[in-house]
Short mmCIF file of C-alpha atoms and ligand atoms in Angstrom, two decimals:
data_model
loop_
_atom_site.label_atom_id
_atom_site.label_comp_id
_atom_site.label_asym_id
_atom_site.label_seq_id
_atom_site.Cartn_x
_atom_site.Cartn_y
_atom_site.Cartn_z
CA MET A 845 17.45 69.77 -43.68
CA LEU A 846 18.08 66.08 -44.28
CA LYS A 847 16.03 63.65 -42.26
CA GLU A 848 18.19 61.82 -39.74
CA PRO A 849 18.62 58.16 -40.81
CA GLU A 850 17.57 55.31 -38.52
CA SER A 851 21.13 54.04 -38.52
CA LEU A 852 23.51 56.81 -37.46
CA ILE A 853 26.60 54.78 -38.25
CA THR A 854 26.83 52.04 -40.87
CA ALA A 855 30.17 50.32 -41.33
CA ARG A 856 30.72 47.67 -44.00
CA ASP A 857 33.96 45.70 -44.18
CA LEU A 858 35.82 48.54 -42.49
CA PHE A 859 39.56 47.95 -42.67
CA LYS A 860 42.68 49.59 -41.28
CA LYS A 861 46.28 48.46 -41.32
CA TYR A 862 49.40 50.01 -39.78
CA ASP A 863 52.52 48.81 -41.61
CA ASN A 864 52.11 45.04 -41.37
CA LYS A 865 49.66 45.10 -38.48
CA VAL A 866 45.95 44.80 -39.27
CA ALA A 867 44.25 46.94 -36.60
CA VAL A 868 40.64 46.62 -37.84
CA ASP A 869 39.87 43.62 -40.00
CA ARG A 870 36.82 44.21 -42.26
CA ILE A 871 34.22 44.79 -39.60
CA SER A 872 30.54 45.54 -40.28
CA PHE A 873 28.08 47.05 -37.82
CA GLN A 874 25.33 49.62 -37.41
CA VAL A 875 24.63 52.07 -34.61
CA LYS A 876 20.91 52.76 -34.41
CA LYS A 877 19.28 56.05 -33.58
CA GLY A 878 18.79 56.60 -29.83
CA GLU A 879 20.88 53.70 -28.58
CA VAL A 880 24.03 53.51 -26.51
CA PHE A 881 26.33 51.24 -28.48
CA GLY A 882 29.46 49.90 -26.81
CA ILE A 883 32.67 48.62 -28.34
CA VAL A 884 34.40 46.33 -25.87
CA GLY A 885 37.70 44.53 -26.00
CA PRO A 886 41.11 44.24 -24.40
CA ASN A 887 43.98 46.58 -25.21
CA GLY A 888 44.98 46.28 -28.85
CA ALA A 889 41.59 44.91 -29.98
CA GLY A 890 41.04 47.76 -32.45
CA LYS A 891 38.50 49.88 -30.53
CA THR A 892 40.31 53.21 -30.76
CA THR A 893 41.21 52.66 -34.41
CA THR A 894 37.52 52.03 -35.18
CA VAL A 895 36.55 55.20 -33.33
CA ASN A 896 39.31 57.16 -35.03
CA MET A 897 37.98 56.15 -38.45
CA ILE A 898 34.53 57.35 -37.38
CA THR A 899 35.77 60.67 -36.05
CA GLY A 900 38.03 61.26 -39.05
CA LYS A 901 41.20 61.05 -36.98
CA CYS A 902 42.60 58.28 -39.14
CA ILE A 903 42.21 57.35 -42.78
CA ILE A 904 39.96 54.45 -43.76
CA ASP A 905 42.04 51.98 -45.75
CA ASP A 906 39.13 49.99 -47.15
CA GLY A 907 35.42 49.31 -46.74
CA GLU A 908 32.50 51.70 -46.36
CA LEU A 909 31.49 53.99 -43.54
CA PHE A 910 28.34 56.10 -43.45
CA ILE A 911 27.78 58.53 -40.60
CA LEU A 912 24.42 60.26 -40.29
CA GLY A 913 23.72 59.09 -43.82
CA ARG A 914 26.86 60.69 -45.24
CA ASP A 915 29.86 58.93 -46.70
CA ALA A 916 32.64 59.35 -44.14
CA LYS A 917 35.21 59.36 -46.92
CA SER A 918 33.79 62.36 -48.71
CA HIS A 919 31.87 64.56 -46.26
CA ASP A 920 34.30 64.93 -43.41
CA ARG A 921 33.53 68.52 -42.44
CA ALA A 922 29.75 68.19 -42.50
CA ILE A 923 29.93 65.05 -40.39
CA ARG A 924 32.19 66.61 -37.79
CA LYS A 925 29.72 69.42 -37.28
CA LEU A 926 26.98 66.95 -36.40
CA MET A 927 29.04 64.75 -34.14
CA GLY A 928 30.42 65.29 -30.62
CA VAL A 929 33.74 63.65 -29.81
CA VAL A 930 35.26 63.03 -26.39
CA SER A 931 38.66 61.48 -26.82
CA GLN A 932 40.55 59.35 -24.34
CA GLU A 933 43.18 61.92 -23.50
CA ASP A 934 42.28 65.05 -21.57
CA SER A 935 42.97 67.68 -24.20
CA LEU A 936 41.70 70.68 -22.23
CA ASP A 937 43.86 73.79 -22.51
CA PRO A 938 45.59 74.13 -19.12
CA ASP A 939 46.22 77.87 -19.59
CA LEU A 940 42.56 78.72 -19.99
CA SER A 941 39.51 78.93 -17.75
CA VAL A 942 36.51 76.61 -17.89
CA PHE A 943 34.56 79.19 -19.88
CA GLU A 944 37.41 79.90 -22.29
CA ASN A 945 37.91 76.20 -22.98
CA LEU A 946 34.28 75.91 -24.03
CA LEU A 947 34.35 79.17 -25.98
CA ILE A 948 37.42 78.22 -28.01
CA TYR A 949 35.97 74.82 -28.82
CA ALA A 950 32.65 76.39 -29.82
CA SER A 951 34.49 78.70 -32.20
CA TYR A 952 35.70 75.66 -34.20
CA PHE A 953 32.09 75.09 -35.12
CA GLY A 954 31.58 78.68 -36.17
CA ALA A 955 28.52 79.31 -34.04
CA ILE A 956 29.40 80.60 -30.59
CA SER A 957 26.31 80.60 -28.43
CA LYS A 958 26.80 81.83 -24.88
CA GLU A 959 23.37 80.36 -24.04
CA ARG A 960 24.60 76.92 -25.10
CA ILE A 961 27.69 77.30 -22.93
CA SER A 962 25.58 78.36 -19.91
CA GLU A 963 23.21 75.46 -20.52
CA LEU A 964 26.08 72.97 -20.55
CA LEU A 965 27.77 74.49 -17.50
CA LYS A 966 24.50 74.09 -15.63
CA PHE A 967 23.90 70.54 -16.82
CA PHE A 968 27.39 69.48 -15.79
CA ASP A 969 27.28 71.33 -12.43
CA LEU A 970 30.14 73.61 -13.46
CA THR A 971 28.45 77.03 -13.33
CA GLN A 972 30.17 78.07 -10.13
CA TYR A 973 33.57 77.10 -11.55
CA VAL A 974 33.17 78.99 -14.81
CA ASN A 975 36.17 81.26 -14.16
CA TYR A 976 38.40 78.62 -12.61
CA ASN A 977 41.55 77.71 -14.44
CA VAL A 978 41.39 74.12 -15.71
CA MET A 979 44.37 73.22 -13.53
CA GLU A 980 42.35 74.08 -10.42
CA LEU A 981 39.64 71.51 -11.19
CA SER A 982 39.34 68.03 -9.73
CA GLY A 983 39.54 64.99 -12.01
CA GLY A 984 35.74 64.66 -11.97
CA MET A 985 35.21 68.29 -12.92
CA ARG A 986 37.70 68.01 -15.78
CA ARG A 987 35.87 64.96 -17.07
CA ARG A 988 32.56 66.83 -16.91
CA LEU A 989 34.15 69.73 -18.76
CA THR A 990 35.40 67.45 -21.55
CA LEU A 991 31.89 66.00 -21.84
CA ALA A 992 30.41 69.51 -21.96
CA ARG A 993 32.89 70.39 -24.67
CA GLY A 994 31.91 67.34 -26.70
CA LEU A 995 28.29 68.49 -26.62
CA ILE A 996 28.95 72.14 -27.50
CA ASN A 997 27.69 71.78 -31.08
CA ASP A 998 24.46 70.08 -29.94
CA PRO A 999 25.32 66.82 -31.76
CA SER A 1000 22.93 63.98 -32.65
CA LEU A 1001 25.76 61.51 -32.16
CA LEU A 1002 28.25 61.50 -29.29
CA ILE A 1003 31.43 59.41 -29.55
CA LEU A 1004 33.33 58.62 -26.37
CA ASP A 1005 36.63 56.76 -26.23
CA GLU A 1006 37.00 55.09 -22.82
CA PRO A 1007 35.00 57.81 -21.01
CA THR A 1008 35.77 56.65 -17.47
CA THR A 1009 39.22 55.08 -17.70
CA GLY A 1010 41.40 56.27 -14.83
CA LEU A 1011 38.54 57.86 -12.87
CA ASP A 1012 37.81 56.93 -9.29
CA PRO A 1013 34.62 54.92 -8.69
CA GLN A 1014 32.49 57.85 -7.50
CA VAL A 1015 33.40 60.00 -10.51
CA ARG A 1016 32.81 57.01 -12.77
CA HIS A 1017 29.28 56.60 -11.38
CA ASP A 1018 28.59 60.34 -11.75
CA THR A 1019 29.76 60.18 -15.36
CA TRP A 1020 27.42 57.26 -16.04
CA ASP A 1021 24.49 59.24 -14.60
CA LYS A 1022 25.25 62.15 -16.90
CA LEU A 1023 25.60 59.87 -19.92
CA LEU A 1024 22.23 58.28 -19.19
CA GLN A 1025 20.67 61.74 -19.01
CA ILE A 1026 22.31 62.62 -22.33
CA LYS A 1027 20.80 59.47 -23.82
CA GLU A 1028 17.38 60.49 -22.49
CA GLN A 1029 17.73 63.72 -24.46
CA GLY A 1030 17.69 61.56 -27.60
CA ILE A 1031 21.42 61.68 -28.35
CA THR A 1032 22.86 58.48 -29.80
CA ILE A 1033 26.05 57.40 -28.05
CA LEU A 1034 28.91 55.22 -29.20
CA LEU A 1035 31.52 54.43 -26.57
CA THR A 1036 34.51 52.19 -26.15
CA THR A 1037 35.30 50.64 -22.82
CA HIS A 1038 36.91 47.73 -21.08
CA TYR A 1039 34.74 48.03 -17.99
CA MET A 1040 32.03 45.41 -17.98
CA GLU A 1041 30.06 47.35 -15.37
CA GLU A 1042 30.03 50.32 -17.72
CA VAL A 1043 28.57 48.14 -20.47
CA THR A 1044 25.95 46.68 -18.16
CA LYS A 1045 24.92 50.12 -16.86
CA LEU A 1046 24.90 52.03 -20.13
CA CYS A 1047 24.86 49.97 -23.28
CA ASP A 1048 21.78 48.83 -25.20
CA ARG A 1049 23.98 46.82 -27.52
CA VAL A 1050 27.60 45.87 -27.48
CA MET A 1051 30.14 44.71 -30.01
CA ILE A 1052 32.99 42.61 -28.67
CA MET A 1053 36.27 43.04 -30.54
CA HIS A 1054 39.38 40.91 -30.41
CA ASP A 1055 42.42 41.17 -32.69
CA GLY A 1056 40.66 43.61 -35.02
CA SER A 1057 37.57 41.43 -35.54
CA ILE A 1058 34.04 41.41 -34.14
CA ILE A 1059 33.48 38.24 -32.19
CA ASP A 1060 29.98 38.98 -30.94
CA MET A 1061 27.37 41.73 -31.16
CA ASP A 1062 24.11 41.77 -29.24
CA THR A 1063 22.45 43.15 -26.10
CA PRO A 1064 24.66 42.56 -23.04
CA ARG A 1065 21.99 40.25 -21.66
CA ASN A 1066 21.77 38.09 -24.80
CA ILE A 1067 25.54 37.80 -24.99
CA VAL A 1068 25.55 36.33 -21.50
CA THR A 1069 22.44 34.15 -21.64
CA SER A 1070 23.27 32.62 -25.02
CA ARG A 1071 26.39 31.13 -23.42
CA TYR A 1072 25.29 30.55 -19.87
CA PRO A 1073 21.85 29.03 -19.41
CA THR A 1074 22.22 28.73 -15.62
CA ASP A 1075 24.07 30.18 -12.65
CA VAL A 1076 27.77 29.33 -12.71
CA ILE A 1077 30.09 28.13 -9.93
CA GLU A 1078 33.28 30.08 -9.52
CA ILE A 1079 36.28 28.39 -7.95
CA LYS A 1080 39.52 29.97 -6.84
CA PHE A 1081 42.77 28.11 -7.07
CA ASN A 1082 46.43 28.37 -6.28
CA ASN A 1083 49.13 27.07 -8.57
CA GLY A 1084 49.60 23.36 -8.15
CA SER A 1085 46.00 22.54 -7.28
CA ASP A 1086 44.82 19.47 -9.06
CA PHE A 1087 41.84 20.53 -11.08
CA SER A 1088 41.55 17.45 -13.20
CA ASN A 1089 40.60 15.69 -9.95
CA LEU A 1090 38.06 18.36 -9.20
CA LEU A 1091 36.54 18.07 -12.66
CA GLY A 1092 36.65 14.28 -12.41
CA SER A 1093 34.58 14.37 -9.23
CA LEU A 1094 31.70 15.92 -11.21
CA LYS A 1095 31.44 13.08 -13.76
CA GLU A 1096 27.80 12.41 -12.97
CA PHE A 1097 26.87 15.92 -14.21
CA LYS A 1098 26.86 17.56 -17.63
CA PHE A 1099 28.87 20.75 -17.49
CA SER A 1100 31.54 22.73 -19.25
CA HIS A 1101 34.35 24.70 -17.68
CA GLU A 1102 36.63 27.65 -18.30
CA PHE A 1103 39.76 28.84 -16.59
CA SER A 1104 41.47 32.17 -16.51
CA SER A 1105 44.76 32.67 -14.71
CA LYS A 1106 42.90 33.63 -11.54
CA PHE A 1107 39.73 31.57 -11.33
CA GLY A 1108 37.76 28.74 -12.84
CA LEU A 1109 34.12 28.50 -13.82
CA ILE A 1110 31.96 25.41 -13.77
CA ILE A 1111 29.02 25.90 -16.13
CA PRO A 1112 26.25 23.37 -15.48
CA GLN A 1113 24.11 22.51 -18.50
CA LYS A 1114 20.95 22.00 -16.48
CA SER A 1115 19.68 24.46 -13.88
CA GLU A 1116 18.59 21.58 -11.62
CA ASP A 1117 22.24 20.49 -11.30
CA VAL A 1118 23.57 23.84 -10.08
CA MET A 1119 22.81 23.30 -6.43
CA ALA A 1120 24.09 19.71 -6.39
CA ILE A 1121 27.37 20.63 -8.09
CA HIS A 1122 27.89 23.55 -5.74
CA LYS A 1123 27.20 21.35 -2.70
CA LYS A 1124 29.57 18.65 -3.87
CA LEU A 1125 32.39 21.12 -4.52
CA ILE A 1126 31.95 22.70 -1.09
CA GLU A 1127 32.25 19.26 0.47
CA LEU A 1128 35.21 18.03 -1.57
CA TYR A 1129 37.12 21.21 -2.33
CA PRO A 1130 36.36 23.83 0.34
CA PHE A 1131 39.83 25.36 -0.23
CA ALA A 1132 38.69 26.32 -3.74
CA TYR A 1133 35.94 28.51 -2.21
CA PRO A 1134 33.20 27.42 -4.64
CA VAL A 1135 30.71 30.26 -5.06
CA ARG A 1136 27.45 30.03 -6.96
CA ARG A 1137 26.62 33.25 -8.85
CA PRO A 1138 24.83 34.56 -11.96
CA PRO A 1139 27.02 34.67 -15.07
CA ASN A 1140 28.17 38.08 -16.28
CA LEU A 1141 29.66 39.74 -19.31
CA GLU A 1142 33.18 39.25 -18.05
CA ASP A 1143 32.57 35.49 -18.06
CA ALA A 1144 31.24 35.68 -21.60
CA PHE A 1145 34.36 37.53 -22.62
CA LEU A 1146 36.48 34.81 -21.09
CA ALA A 1147 34.48 32.17 -22.96
CA ILE A 1148 34.79 34.01 -26.26
CA THR A 1149 38.43 35.00 -26.20
CA GLY A 1150 39.98 32.58 -23.74
CA THR A 1151 41.30 35.52 -21.70
CA SER A 1152 39.81 37.69 -19.02
CA LEU A 1153 39.47 41.31 -20.15
CA HIS A 1154 41.79 42.51 -17.45
CA GLU A 1155 44.49 39.90 -17.93
CA THR A 1156 45.75 41.91 -20.86
CA GLU A 1157 46.11 45.15 -18.91
P1 ADP B 185 42.40 49.34 -28.61
O1 ADP B 185 41.80 50.71 -28.69
O2 ADP B 185 41.35 48.26 -28.61
O3 ADP B 185 43.34 49.20 -27.46
P2 ADP B 185 43.87 50.11 -30.96
O4 ADP B 185 42.88 50.46 -32.00
O5 ADP B 185 44.54 51.24 -30.24
O6 ADP B 185 43.24 49.08 -29.93
O7 ADP B 185 45.03 49.25 -31.63
C1 ADP B 185 44.78 48.14 -32.48
C2 ADP B 185 46.12 47.63 -33.02
O8 ADP B 185 46.69 48.60 -33.90
C3 ADP B 185 47.17 47.40 -31.94
O9 ADP B 185 47.92 46.27 -32.30
C4 ADP B 185 48.01 48.65 -31.99
O10 ADP B 185 49.33 48.38 -31.57
C5 ADP B 185 47.95 49.01 -33.46
N1 ADP B 185 48.03 50.48 -33.65
C6 ADP B 185 47.13 51.37 -33.21
N2 ADP B 185 47.49 52.63 -33.58
C7 ADP B 185 48.67 52.50 -34.25
C8 ADP B 185 49.55 53.43 -34.89
N3 ADP B 185 49.30 54.73 -34.89
N4 ADP B 185 50.66 52.93 -35.46
C9 ADP B 185 50.92 51.62 -35.48
N5 ADP B 185 50.12 50.69 -34.91
C10 ADP B 185 49.01 51.12 -34.30
#
């Protein structure tokens, strides 16, 4: 058996175009063994296309892609056997039971192990629902079943496309707990998401995509702290508010600022100025509800792309 490489995915200048639209524009990255690696970006950034090239769902137009040390262009079948894939859409068979859904999927891999199915049912708290028809399950149970299905072949690498999109907050948190347990078992995870909380909770490293390109790649913490050395001050505003006046009133301080359509951020350059700026804004512009808070990944995204992640939804 081949030794597992330290980098489970290596992409170099990966490129994909649909008609005249470049979906993924010569991106290079590595996913290291044991990490949870996130691909983040607004709709249309190229996340799903990147994942589809990795899972073999779409053809690579140019560049190189190695998965588990194998060339993705030439070893498709072998790679698929070593990889678990949970796609965005719920592709469970609605006519079959929980057990049958797992059994059929296992048969694609040639090795049907009832022990593996029992193990996964137990891990995902589905044992008591084994004979339920898929249509009788709640949204959370269906999600757990799709995760179980993705792990049926005991993969070293699990690929998840937007694993919690559309789930209610409780189910989302339960899914995160399961994913963290899967990581603890030594499985490397690549996921796409547009939830910053998901990135913060799960990801060791994250790659931010915009218009088919990578615009940053680092730990979530480094992405934030490299841009925001101090707490920031968030201000709300209504249309028509005069923000040049507000900014003008802070002339004695060194700061930068960013605006989305819904809020503004004042980013002091020196930590000793944070309190003074906040105080001044409360005095002069109480209607803007100035709030001092730690910077987050959503802010970094706004700084990088000029749009809030959710403005594009
Ligand atoms: P994301 O997953 O970040 O939302 P996608 O990878 O789905 O982004 O899409 C990237 C770009 O490629 C978008 O402009 C999208 O419209 C385009 N695209 C994706 N899939 C197709 C396709 N099958 N045919 C034509 N254009 C596509």
